PDB file of C-alpha atoms in Angstrom:
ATOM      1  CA  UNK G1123     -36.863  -1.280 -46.104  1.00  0.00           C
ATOM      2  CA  UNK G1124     -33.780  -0.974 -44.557  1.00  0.00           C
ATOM      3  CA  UNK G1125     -33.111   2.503 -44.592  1.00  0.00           C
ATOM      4  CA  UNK G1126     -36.823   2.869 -43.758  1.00  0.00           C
ATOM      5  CA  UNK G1127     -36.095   0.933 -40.613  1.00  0.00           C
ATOM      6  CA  UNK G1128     -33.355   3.299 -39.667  1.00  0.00           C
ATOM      7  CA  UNK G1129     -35.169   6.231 -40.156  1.00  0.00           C
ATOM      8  CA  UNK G1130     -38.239   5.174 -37.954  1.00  0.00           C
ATOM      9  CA  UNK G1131     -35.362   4.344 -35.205  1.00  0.00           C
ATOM     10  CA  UNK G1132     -33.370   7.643 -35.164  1.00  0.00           C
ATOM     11  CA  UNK G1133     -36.935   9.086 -34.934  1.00  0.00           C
ATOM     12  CA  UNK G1134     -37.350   7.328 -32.124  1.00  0.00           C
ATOM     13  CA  UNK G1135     -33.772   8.109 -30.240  1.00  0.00           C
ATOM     14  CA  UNK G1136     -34.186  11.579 -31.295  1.00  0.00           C
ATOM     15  CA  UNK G1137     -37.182  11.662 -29.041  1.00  0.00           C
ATOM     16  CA  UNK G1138     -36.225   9.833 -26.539  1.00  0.00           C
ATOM     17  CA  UNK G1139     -33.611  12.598 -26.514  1.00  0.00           C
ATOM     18  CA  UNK G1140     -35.637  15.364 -26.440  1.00  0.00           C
ATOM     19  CA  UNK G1141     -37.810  14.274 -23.645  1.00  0.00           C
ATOM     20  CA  UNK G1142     -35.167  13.420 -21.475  1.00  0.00           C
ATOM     21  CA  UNK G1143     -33.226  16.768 -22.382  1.00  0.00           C
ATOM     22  CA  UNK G1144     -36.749  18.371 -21.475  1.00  0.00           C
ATOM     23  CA  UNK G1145     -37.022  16.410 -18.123  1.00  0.00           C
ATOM     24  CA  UNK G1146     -33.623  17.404 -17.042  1.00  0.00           C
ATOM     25  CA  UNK G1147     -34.077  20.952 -17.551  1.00  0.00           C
ATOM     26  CA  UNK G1148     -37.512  21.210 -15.830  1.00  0.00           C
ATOM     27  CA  UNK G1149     -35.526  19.104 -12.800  1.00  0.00           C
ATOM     28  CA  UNK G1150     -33.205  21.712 -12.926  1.00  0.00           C
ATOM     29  CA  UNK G1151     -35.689  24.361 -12.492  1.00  0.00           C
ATOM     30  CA  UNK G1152     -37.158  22.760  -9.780  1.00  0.00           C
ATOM     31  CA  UNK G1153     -33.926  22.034  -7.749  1.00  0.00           C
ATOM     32  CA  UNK G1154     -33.027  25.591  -8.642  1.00  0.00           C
ATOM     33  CA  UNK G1155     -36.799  26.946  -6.771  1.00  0.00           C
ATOM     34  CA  UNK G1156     -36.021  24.836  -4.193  1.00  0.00           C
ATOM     35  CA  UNK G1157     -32.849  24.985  -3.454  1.00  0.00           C
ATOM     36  CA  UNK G1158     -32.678  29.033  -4.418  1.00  0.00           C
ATOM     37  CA  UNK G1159     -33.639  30.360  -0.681  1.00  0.00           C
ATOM     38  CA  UNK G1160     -31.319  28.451   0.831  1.00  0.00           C
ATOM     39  CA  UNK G1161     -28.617  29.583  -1.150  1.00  0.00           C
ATOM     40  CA  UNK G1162     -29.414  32.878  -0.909  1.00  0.00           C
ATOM     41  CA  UNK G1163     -29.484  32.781   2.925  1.00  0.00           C
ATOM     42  CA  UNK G1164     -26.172  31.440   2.986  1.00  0.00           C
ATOM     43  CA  UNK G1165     -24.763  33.813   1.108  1.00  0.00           C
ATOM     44  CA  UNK G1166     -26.735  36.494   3.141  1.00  0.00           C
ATOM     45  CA  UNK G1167     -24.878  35.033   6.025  1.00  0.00           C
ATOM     46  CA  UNK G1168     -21.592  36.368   4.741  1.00  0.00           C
ATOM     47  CA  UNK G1169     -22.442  39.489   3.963  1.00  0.00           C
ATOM     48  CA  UNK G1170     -21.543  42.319   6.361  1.00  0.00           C
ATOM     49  CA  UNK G1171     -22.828  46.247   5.102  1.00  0.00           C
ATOM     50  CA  UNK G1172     -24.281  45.497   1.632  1.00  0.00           C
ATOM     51  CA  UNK G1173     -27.596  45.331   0.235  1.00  0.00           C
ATOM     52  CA  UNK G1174     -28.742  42.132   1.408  1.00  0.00           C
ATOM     53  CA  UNK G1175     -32.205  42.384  -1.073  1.00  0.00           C
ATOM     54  CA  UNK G1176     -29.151  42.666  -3.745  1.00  0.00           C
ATOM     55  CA  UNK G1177     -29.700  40.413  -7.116  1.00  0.00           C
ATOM     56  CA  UNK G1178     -26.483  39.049  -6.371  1.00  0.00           C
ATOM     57  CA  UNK G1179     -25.915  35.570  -5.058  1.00  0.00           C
ATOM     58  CA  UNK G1180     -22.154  35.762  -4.072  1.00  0.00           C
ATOM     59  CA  UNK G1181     -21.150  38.443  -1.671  1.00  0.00           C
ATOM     60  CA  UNK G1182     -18.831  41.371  -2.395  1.00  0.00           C
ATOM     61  CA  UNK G1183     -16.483  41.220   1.106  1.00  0.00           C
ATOM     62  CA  UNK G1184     -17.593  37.765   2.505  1.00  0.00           C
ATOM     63  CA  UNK G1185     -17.012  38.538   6.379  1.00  0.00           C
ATOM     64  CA  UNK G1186     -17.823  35.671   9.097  1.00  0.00           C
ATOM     65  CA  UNK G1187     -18.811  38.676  11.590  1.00  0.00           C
ATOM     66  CA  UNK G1188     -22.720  37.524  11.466  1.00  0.00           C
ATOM     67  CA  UNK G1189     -21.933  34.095  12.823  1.00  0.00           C
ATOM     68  CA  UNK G1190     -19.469  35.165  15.478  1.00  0.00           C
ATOM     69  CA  UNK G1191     -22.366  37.830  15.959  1.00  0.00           C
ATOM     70  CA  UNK G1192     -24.427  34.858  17.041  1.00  0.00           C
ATOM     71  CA  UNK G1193     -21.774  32.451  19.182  1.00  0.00           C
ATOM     72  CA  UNK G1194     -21.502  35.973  21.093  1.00  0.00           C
ATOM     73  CA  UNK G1195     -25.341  36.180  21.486  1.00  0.00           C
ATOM     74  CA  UNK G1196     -26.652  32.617  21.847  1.00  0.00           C
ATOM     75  CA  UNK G1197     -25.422  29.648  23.579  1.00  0.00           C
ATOM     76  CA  UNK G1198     -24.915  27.717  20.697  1.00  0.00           C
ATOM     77  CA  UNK G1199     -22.713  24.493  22.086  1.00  0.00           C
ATOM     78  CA  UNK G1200     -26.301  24.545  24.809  1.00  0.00           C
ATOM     79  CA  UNK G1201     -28.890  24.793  22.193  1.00  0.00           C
ATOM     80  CA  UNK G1202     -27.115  22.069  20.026  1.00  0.00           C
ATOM     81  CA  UNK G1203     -26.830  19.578  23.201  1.00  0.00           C
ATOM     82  CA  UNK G1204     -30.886  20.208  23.988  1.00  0.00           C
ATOM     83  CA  UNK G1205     -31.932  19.712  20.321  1.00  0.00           C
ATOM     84  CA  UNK G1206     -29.761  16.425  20.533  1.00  0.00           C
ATOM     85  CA  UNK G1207     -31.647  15.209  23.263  1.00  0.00           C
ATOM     86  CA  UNK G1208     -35.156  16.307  22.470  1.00  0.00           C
ATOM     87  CA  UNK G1209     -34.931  14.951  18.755  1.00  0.00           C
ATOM     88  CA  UNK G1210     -32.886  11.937  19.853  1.00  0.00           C
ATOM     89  CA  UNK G1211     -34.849  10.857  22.990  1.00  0.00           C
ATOM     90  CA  UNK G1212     -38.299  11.644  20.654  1.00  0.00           C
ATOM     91  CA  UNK G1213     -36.558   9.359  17.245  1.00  0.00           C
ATOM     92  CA  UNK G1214     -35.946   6.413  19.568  1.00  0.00           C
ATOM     93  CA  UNK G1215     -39.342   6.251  21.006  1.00  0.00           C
ATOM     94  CA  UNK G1216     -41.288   7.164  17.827  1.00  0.00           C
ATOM     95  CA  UNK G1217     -39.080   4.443  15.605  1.00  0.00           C
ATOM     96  CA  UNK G1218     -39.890   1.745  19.007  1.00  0.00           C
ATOM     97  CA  UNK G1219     -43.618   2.219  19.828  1.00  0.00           C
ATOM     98  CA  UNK G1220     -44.077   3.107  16.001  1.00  0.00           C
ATOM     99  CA  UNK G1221     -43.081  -0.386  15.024  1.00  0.00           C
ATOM    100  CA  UNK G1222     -44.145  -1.801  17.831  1.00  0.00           C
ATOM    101  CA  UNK G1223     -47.625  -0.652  16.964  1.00  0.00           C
ATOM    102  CA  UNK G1224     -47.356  -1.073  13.427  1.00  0.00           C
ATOM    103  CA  UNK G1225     -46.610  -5.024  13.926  1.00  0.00           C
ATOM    104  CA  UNK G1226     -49.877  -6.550  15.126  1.00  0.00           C
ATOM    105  CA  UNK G1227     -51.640  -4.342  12.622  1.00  0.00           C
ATOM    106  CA  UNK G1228     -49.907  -5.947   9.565  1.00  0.00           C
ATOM    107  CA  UNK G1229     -49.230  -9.428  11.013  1.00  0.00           C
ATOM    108  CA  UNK G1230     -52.333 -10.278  13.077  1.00  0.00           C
ATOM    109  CA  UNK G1231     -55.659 -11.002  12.942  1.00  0.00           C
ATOM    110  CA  UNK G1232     -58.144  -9.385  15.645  1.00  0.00           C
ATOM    111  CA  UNK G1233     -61.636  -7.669  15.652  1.00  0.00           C
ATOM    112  CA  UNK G1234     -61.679  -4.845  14.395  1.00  0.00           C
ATOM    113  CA  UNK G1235     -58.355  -3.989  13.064  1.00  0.00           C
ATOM    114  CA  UNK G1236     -59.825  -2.361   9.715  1.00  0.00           C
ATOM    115  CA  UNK G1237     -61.374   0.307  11.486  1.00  0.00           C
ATOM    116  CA  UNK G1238     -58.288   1.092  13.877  1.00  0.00           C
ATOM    117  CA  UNK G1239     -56.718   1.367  10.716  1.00  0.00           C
ATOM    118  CA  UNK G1240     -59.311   3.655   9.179  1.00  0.00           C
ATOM    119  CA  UNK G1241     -58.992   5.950  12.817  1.00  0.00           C
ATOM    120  CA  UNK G1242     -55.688   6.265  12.125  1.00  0.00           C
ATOM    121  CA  UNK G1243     -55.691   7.073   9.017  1.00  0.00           C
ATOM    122  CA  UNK G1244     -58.361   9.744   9.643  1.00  0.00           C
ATOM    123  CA  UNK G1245     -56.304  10.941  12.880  1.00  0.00           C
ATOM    124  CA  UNK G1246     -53.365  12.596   9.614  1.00  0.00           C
ATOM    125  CA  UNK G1247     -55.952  15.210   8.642  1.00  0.00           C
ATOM    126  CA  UNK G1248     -56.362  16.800  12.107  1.00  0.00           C
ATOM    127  CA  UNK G1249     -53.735  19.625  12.617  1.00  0.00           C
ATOM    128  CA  UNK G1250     -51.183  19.781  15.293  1.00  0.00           C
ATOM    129  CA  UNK G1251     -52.440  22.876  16.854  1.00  0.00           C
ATOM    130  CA  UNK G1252     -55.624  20.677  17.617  1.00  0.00           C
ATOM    131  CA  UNK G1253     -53.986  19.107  20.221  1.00  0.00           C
ATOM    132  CA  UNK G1254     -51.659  21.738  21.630  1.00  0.00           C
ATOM    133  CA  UNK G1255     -54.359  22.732  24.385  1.00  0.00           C
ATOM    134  CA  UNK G1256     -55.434  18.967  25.583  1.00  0.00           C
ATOM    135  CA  UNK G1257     -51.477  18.204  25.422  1.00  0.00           C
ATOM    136  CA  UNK G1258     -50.348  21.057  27.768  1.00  0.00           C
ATOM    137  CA  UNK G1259     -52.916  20.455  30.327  1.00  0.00           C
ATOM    138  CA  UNK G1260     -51.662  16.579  30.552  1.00  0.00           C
ATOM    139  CA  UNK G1261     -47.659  17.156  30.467  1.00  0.00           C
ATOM    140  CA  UNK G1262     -48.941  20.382  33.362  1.00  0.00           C
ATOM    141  CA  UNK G1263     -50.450  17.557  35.508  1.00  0.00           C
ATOM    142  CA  UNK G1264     -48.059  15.269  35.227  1.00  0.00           C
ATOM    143  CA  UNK G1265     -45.560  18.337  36.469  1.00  0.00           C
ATOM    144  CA  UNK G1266     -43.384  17.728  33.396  1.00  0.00           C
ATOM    145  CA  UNK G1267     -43.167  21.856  32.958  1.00  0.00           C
ATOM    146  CA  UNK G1268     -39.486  22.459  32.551  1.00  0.00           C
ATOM    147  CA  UNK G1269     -38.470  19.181  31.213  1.00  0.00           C
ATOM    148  CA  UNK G1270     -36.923  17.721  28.299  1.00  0.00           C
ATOM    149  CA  UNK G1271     -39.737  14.799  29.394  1.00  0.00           C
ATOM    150  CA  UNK G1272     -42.083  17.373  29.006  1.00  0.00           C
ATOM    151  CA  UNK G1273     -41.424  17.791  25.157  1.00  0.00           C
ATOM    152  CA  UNK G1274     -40.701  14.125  23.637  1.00  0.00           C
ATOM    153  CA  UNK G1275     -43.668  12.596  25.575  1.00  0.00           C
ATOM    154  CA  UNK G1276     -46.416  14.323  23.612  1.00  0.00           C
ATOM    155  CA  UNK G1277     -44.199  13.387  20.175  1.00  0.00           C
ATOM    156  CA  UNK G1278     -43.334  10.056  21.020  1.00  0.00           C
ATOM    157  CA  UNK G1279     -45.023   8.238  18.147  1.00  0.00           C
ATOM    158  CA  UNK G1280     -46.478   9.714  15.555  1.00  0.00           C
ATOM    159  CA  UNK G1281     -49.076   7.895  12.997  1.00  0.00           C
ATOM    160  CA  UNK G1282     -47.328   8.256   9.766  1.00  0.00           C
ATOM    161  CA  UNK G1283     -44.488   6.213  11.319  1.00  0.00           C
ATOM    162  CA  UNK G1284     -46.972   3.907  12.172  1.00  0.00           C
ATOM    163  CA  UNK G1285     -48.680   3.372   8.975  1.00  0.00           C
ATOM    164  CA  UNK G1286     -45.455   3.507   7.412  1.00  0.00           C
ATOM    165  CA  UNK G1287     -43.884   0.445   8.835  1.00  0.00           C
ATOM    166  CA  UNK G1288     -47.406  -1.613   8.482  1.00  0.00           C
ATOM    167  CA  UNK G1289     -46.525  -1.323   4.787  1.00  0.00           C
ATOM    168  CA  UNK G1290     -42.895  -2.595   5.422  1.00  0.00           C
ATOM    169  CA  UNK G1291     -44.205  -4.932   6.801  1.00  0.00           C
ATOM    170  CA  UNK G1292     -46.899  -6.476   4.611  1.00  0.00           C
ATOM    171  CA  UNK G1293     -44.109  -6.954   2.358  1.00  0.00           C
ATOM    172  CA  UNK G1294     -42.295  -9.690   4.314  1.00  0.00           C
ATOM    173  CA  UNK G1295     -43.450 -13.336   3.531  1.00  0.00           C
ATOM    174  CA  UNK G1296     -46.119 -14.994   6.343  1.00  0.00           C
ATOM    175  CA  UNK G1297     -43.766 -17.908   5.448  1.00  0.00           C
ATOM    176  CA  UNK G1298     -40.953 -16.432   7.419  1.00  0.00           C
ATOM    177  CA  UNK G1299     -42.540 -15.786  10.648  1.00  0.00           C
ATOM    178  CA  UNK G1300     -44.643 -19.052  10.698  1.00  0.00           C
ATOM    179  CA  UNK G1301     -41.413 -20.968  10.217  1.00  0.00           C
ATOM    180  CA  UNK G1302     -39.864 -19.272  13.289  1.00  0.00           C
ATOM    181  CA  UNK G1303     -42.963 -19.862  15.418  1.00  0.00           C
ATOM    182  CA  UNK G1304     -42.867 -23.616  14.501  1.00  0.00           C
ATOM    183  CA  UNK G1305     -39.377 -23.938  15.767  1.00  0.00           C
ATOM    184  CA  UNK G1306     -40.817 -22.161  19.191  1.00  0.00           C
ATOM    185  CA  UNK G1307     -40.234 -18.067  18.831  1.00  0.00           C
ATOM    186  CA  UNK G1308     -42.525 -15.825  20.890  1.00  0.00           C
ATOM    187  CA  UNK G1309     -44.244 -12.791  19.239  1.00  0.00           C
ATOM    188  CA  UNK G1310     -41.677 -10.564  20.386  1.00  0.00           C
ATOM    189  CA  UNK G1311     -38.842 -12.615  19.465  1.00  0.00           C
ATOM    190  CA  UNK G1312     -40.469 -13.284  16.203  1.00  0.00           C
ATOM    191  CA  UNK G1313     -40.783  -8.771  15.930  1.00  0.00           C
ATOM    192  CA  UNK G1314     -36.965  -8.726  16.762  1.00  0.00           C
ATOM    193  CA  UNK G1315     -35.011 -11.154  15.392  1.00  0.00           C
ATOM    194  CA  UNK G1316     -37.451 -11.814  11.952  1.00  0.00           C
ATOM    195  CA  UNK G1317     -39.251  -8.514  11.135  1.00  0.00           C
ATOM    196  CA  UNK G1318     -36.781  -5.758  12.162  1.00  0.00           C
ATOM    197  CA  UNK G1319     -34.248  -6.702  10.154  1.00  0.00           C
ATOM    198  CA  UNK G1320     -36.359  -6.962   6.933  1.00  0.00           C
ATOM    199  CA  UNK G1321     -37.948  -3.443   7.244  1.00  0.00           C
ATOM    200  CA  UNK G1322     -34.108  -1.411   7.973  1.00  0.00           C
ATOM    201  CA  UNK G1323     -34.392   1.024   5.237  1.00  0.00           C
ATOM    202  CA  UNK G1324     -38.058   1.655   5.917  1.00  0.00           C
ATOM    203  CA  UNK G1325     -37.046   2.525   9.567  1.00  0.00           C
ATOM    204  CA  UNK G1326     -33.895   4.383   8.242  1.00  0.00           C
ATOM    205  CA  UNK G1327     -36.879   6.962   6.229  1.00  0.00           C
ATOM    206  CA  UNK G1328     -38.645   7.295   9.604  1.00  0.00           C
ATOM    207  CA  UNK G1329     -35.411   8.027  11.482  1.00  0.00           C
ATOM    208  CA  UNK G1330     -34.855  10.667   8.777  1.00  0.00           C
ATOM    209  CA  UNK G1331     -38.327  12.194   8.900  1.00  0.00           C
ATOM    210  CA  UNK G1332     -38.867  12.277  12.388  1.00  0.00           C
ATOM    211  CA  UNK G1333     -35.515  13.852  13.194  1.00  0.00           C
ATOM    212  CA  UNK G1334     -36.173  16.575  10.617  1.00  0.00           C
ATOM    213  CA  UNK G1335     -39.496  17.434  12.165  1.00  0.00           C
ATOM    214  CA  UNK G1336     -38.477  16.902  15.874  1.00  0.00           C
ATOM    215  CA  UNK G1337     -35.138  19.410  15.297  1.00  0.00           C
ATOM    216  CA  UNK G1338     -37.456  21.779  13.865  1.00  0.00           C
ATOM    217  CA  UNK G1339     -39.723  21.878  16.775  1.00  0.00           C
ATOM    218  CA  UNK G1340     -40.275  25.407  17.839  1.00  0.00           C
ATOM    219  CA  UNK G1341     -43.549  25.928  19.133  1.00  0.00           C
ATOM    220  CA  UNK G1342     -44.121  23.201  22.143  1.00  0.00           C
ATOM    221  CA  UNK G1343     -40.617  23.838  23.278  1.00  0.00           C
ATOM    222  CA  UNK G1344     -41.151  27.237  23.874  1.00  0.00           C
ATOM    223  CA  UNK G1345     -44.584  27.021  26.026  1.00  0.00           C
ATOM    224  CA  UNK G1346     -42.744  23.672  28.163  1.00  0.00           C
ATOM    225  CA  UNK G1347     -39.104  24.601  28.516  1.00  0.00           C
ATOM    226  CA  UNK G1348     -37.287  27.114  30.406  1.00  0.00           C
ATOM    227  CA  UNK G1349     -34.788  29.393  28.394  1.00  0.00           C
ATOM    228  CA  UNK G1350     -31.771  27.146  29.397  1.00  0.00           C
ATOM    229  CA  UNK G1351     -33.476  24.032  27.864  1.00  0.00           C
ATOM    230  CA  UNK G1352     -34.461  25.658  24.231  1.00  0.00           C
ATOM    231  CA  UNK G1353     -33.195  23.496  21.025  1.00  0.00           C
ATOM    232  CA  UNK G1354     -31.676  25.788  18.195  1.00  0.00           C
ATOM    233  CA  UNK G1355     -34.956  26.201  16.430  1.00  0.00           C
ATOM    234  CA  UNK G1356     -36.113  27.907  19.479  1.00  0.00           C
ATOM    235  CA  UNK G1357     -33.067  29.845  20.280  1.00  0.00           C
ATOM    236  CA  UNK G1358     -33.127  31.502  17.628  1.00  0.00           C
ATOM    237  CA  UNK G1359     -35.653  34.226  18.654  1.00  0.00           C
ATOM    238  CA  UNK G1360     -33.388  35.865  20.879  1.00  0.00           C
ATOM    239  CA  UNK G1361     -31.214  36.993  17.561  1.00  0.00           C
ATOM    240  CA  UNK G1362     -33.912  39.513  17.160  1.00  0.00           C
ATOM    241  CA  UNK G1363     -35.171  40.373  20.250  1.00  0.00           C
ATOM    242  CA  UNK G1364     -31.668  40.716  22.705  1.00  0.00           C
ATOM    243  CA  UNK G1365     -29.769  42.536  19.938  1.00  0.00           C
ATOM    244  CA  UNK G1366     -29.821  45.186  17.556  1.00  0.00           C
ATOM    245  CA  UNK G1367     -31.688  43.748  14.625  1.00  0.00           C
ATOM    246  CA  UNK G1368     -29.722  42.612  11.998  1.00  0.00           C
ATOM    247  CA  UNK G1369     -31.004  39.976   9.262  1.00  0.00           C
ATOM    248  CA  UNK G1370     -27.547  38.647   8.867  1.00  0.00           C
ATOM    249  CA  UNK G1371     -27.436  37.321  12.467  1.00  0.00           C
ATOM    250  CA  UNK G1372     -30.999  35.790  11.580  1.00  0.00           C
ATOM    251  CA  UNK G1373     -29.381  34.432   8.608  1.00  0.00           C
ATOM    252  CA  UNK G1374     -25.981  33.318  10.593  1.00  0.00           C
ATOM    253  CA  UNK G1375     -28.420  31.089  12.677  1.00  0.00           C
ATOM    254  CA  UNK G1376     -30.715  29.604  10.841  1.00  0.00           C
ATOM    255  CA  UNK G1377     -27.988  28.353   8.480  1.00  0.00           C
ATOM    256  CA  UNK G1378     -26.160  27.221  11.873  1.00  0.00           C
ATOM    257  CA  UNK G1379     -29.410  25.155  12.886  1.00  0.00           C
ATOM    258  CA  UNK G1380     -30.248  23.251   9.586  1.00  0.00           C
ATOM    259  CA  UNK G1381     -27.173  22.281   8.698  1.00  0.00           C
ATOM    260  CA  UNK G1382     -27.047  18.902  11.097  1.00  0.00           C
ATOM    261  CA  UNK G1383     -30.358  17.894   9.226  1.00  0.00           C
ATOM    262  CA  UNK G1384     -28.407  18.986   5.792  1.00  0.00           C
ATOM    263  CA  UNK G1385     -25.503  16.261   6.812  1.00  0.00           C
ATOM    264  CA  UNK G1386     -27.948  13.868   8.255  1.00  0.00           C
ATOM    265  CA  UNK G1387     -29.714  13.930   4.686  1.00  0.00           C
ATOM    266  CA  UNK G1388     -26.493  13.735   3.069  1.00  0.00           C
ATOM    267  CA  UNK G1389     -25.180  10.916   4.501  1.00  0.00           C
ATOM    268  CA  UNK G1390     -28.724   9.000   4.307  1.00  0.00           C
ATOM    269  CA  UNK G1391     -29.699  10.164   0.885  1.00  0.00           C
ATOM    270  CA  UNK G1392     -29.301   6.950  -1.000  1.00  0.00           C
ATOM    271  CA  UNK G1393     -31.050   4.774   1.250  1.00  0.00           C
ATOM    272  CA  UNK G1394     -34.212   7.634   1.719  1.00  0.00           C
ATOM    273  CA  UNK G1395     -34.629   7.731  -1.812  1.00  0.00           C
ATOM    274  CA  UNK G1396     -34.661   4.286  -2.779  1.00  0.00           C
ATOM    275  CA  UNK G1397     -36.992   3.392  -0.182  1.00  0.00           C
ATOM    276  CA  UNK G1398     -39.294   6.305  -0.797  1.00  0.00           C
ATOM    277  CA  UNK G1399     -39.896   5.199  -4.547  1.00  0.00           C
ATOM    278  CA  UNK G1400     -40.256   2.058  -3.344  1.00  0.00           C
ATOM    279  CA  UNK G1401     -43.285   2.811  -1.391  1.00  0.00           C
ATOM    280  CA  UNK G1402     -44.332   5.318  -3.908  1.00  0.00           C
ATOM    281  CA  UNK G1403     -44.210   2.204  -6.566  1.00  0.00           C
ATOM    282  CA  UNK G1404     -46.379   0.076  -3.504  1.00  0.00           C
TER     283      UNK G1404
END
């Protein structure tokens, strides 16, 4: 019996073993797809006269020539101070009126709440572009052509953030917040002091989202802004088009403009992840 007992349970650690030896590898592939274009732009960066559609990943004479190629071409230090202020100036109001909106919708009761709910829920399947047209016209009337105003306005909340932080904060206790309006808290006070602090990592995923979509803007800052005021992601048309072509310049840059989102998600990781399986689990 016994040594039937021990047979049934190395059975059992041997497949535990396989299946997480099999997991692992299939992560692997998948971080390998993913991360595989990357990788090979980087190293595309450094190359200087070789094959760049090469199937090799490290170059021969690694040369820094396509990134000085681009300091020379494009105000970089410029670009880098516009993006700031465009995706900073755009996080700050989405993660305010974002959780701002988000609060009465989890925390109070008023007619017809489920069906601004359902709106805004249905509001996530219309595409961007669906807007662009309506969105110009208003930020052309209000004369905000030209300005960094002109760009975070139109992106200042957006509904995921919204819905996002409604689930954040359905998870904190009714308890808490009728205890601090018994000892005399205001609805705002009762936002601030009480619900803010409980939902940080939740706002610390839509700091993180937002300021990966809002550096990546490329589209409305072209049609508002003047060519002074482009972010990087913008910029970075002018590698092709105000010197002779050359996909290692193209590389140069666009390594050069995701890499303050790459440290951004570095730093952050920890506290993204957890909280995304968290809500994935909710």
């Amino acid at each position: 019996m016994t040594d039937r007992n021990g047979r049934l349970h190395f059975q059992r650690m041997a497949r535990r073993t396989v299946n997480k030896t099999c997991c692992y590898i299939l992560l692997v592939l998948v971080g390998v797809l993913c991360a595989g274009p990357f990788a090979w732009l980087l190293s595309t960066s450094f190359k200087s006269n070789e094959n760049i559609y090469a199937l090799r990943l490290l170059p021969q004479n690694p040369s820094i020539d396509a990134y000085v190629n681009v300091f020379k071409l494009l105000n970089i230090g410029r670009m880098l101070v516009n993006s700031v202020i465009i995706a900073g100036g755009g996080v700050l109001l989405n993660l305010i009126l974002g959780a701002l909106c988000a609060y009465p919708l989890a925390k109070m009761d008023f007619y017809g709440k489920k069906l601004i709910n359902t709106l805004l829920l249905a509001t996530m399947i219309i595409p961007a572009a669906a807007g662009l047209v309506v969105n110009y016209i208003t930020i052309q009337n209000l004369h905000l052509n030209g300005s960094y105003w002109g760009v975070i306005l139109p992106n200042s909340v957006n509904v995921f953030s919204i819905i996002m932080l409604r689930q954040a904060y359905l998870a904190v206790p009714k308890e808490l917040l009728d205890s601090a309006r018994i000892d005399g808290a205001g609805e705002l006070r009762v936002w601030w002091a009480i619900l803010l602090p409980q939902i940080r990592p939740s706002m610390l995923t839509v700091v993180i989202m937002d300021f990966i979509n809002k550096w990546n803007m490329f589209l409305w800052p072209l049609l508002i802004l003047n060519v002074d005021q482009y972010p990087v992601a913008t910029g970075m048309q002018y590698i092709s088009q105000s010197f002779e072509y050359k996909f290692v310049n193209v590389a140069a840059g666009t390594v050069l403009s995701v890499l303050p989102v790459i440290i951004l998600f570095v730093i952050f990781q920890k506290q993204y992840v957890n909280n995304t399986a968290g809500a994935m689990k909710g």
